[in-house]
mmCIF file of C-alpha atoms in Angstrom:
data_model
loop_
_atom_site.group_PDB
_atom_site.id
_atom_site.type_symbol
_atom_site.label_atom_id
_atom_site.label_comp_id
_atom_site.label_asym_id
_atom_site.label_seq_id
_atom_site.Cartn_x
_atom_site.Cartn_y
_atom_site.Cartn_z
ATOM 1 C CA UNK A 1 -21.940 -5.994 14.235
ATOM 2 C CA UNK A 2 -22.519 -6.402 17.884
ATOM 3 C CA UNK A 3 -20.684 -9.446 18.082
ATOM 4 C CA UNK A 4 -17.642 -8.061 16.407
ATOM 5 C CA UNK A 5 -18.035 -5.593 18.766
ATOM 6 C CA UNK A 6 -18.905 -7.726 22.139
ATOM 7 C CA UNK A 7 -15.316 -9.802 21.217
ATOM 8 C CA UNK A 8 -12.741 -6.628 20.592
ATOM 9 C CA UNK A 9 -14.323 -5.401 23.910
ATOM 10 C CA UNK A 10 -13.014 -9.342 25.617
ATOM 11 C CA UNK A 11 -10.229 -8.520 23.949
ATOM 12 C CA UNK A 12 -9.394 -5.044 25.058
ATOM 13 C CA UNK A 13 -10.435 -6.342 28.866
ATOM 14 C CA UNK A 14 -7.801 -9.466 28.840
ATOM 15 C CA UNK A 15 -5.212 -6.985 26.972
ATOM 16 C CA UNK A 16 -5.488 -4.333 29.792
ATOM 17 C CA UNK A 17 -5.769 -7.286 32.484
ATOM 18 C CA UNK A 18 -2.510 -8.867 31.599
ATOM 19 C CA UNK A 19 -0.543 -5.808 31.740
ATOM 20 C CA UNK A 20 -1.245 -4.856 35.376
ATOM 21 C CA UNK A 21 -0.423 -8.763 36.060
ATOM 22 C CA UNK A 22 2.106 -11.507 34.798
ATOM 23 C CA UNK A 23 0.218 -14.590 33.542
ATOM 24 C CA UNK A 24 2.036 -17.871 33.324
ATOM 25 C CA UNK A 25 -0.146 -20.368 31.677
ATOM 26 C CA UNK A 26 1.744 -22.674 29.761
ATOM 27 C CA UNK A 27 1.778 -25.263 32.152
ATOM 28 C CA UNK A 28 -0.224 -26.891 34.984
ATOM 29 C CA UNK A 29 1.175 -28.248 38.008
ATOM 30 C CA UNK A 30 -0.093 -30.181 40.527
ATOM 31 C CA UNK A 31 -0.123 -28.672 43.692
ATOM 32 C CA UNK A 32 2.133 -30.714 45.795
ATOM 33 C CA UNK A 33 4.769 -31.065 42.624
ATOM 34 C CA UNK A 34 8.063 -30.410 43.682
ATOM 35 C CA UNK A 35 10.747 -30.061 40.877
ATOM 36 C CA UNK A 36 13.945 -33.603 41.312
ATOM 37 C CA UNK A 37 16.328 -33.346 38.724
ATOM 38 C CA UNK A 38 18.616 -30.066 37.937
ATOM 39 C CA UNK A 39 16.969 -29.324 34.630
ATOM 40 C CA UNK A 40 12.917 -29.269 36.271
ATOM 41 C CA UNK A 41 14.558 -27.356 38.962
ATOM 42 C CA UNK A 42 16.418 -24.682 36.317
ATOM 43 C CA UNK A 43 13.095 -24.507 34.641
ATOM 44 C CA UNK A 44 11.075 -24.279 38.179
ATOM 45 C CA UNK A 45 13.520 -21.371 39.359
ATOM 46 C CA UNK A 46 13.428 -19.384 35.879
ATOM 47 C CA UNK A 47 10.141 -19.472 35.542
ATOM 48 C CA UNK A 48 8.721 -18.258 39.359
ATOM 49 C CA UNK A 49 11.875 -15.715 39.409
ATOM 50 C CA UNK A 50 10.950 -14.036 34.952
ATOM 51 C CA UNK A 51 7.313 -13.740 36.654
ATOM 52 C CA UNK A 52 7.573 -12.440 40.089
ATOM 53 C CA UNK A 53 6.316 -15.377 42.000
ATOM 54 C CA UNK A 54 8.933 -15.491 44.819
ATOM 55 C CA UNK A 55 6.426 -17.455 46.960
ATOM 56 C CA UNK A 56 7.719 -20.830 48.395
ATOM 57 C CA UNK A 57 11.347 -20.589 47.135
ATOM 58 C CA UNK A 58 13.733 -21.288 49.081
ATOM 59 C CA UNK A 59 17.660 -19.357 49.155
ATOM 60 C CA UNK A 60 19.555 -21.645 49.006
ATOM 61 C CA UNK A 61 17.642 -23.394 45.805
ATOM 62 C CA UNK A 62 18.558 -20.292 44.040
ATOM 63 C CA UNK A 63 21.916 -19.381 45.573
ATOM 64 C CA UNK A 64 22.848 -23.620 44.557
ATOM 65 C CA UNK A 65 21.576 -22.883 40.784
ATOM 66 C CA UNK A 66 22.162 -19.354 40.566
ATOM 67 C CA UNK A 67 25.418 -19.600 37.948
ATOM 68 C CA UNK A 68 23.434 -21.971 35.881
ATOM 69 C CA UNK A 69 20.578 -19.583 35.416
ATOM 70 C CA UNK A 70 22.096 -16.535 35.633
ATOM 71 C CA UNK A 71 22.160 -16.380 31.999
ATOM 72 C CA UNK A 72 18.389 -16.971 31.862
ATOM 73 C CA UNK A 73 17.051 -14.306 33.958
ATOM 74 C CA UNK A 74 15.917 -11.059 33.338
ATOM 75 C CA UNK A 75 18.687 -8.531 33.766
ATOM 76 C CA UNK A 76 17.347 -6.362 36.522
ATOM 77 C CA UNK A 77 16.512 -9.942 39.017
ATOM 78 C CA UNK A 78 20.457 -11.631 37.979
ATOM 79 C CA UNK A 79 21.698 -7.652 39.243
ATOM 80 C CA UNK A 80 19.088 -8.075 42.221
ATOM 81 C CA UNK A 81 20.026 -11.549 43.091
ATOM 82 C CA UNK A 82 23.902 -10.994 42.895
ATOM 83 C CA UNK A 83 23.639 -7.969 45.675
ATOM 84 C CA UNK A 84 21.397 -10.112 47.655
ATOM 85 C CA UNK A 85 23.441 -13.048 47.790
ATOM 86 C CA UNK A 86 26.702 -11.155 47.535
ATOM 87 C CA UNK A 87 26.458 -7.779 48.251
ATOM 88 C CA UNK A 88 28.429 -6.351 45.374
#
């Protein structure tokens, strides 16, 4: 009984952990990995812009491949990228 108790209380923590946060762990990257072709960069962009993690990209990255993944990102960051890069 205290077991099946001990692991729905883990569970409950991680549960009310991940919804204050975004967690991205499907994948491990090296640090110094840099996306080269269009598609690893379409994947790169979608993935830091769906979870919030603006840190080290770059404008015009986006602005270059913003047409291609417009249809990939969330609807509220394609309406926030579109006024920032064109003020409309």
């Amino acid at each position: 009984m205290l077991l099946l108790v001990a692991r729905y209380t883990i569970k409950l923590e991680i549960t009310l952990n991940m919804l204050n946060k975004k967690y991205n762990w499907d994948y491990n990257l090296k640090k110094n990995w840099k996306p080269k072709t269009d598609r690893q960069w379409l994947w790169y962009l979608e993935r830091k812009i769906n979870y919030d993690d603006y840190k080290g990209l770059e404008r015009k990255m986006i602005k270059k491949y913003f047409f291609q993944l417009e249809k990939r990102l969330d609807p509220g960051k394609r309406a926030m990228f579109k006024y920032y890069f064109w003020k409309k």
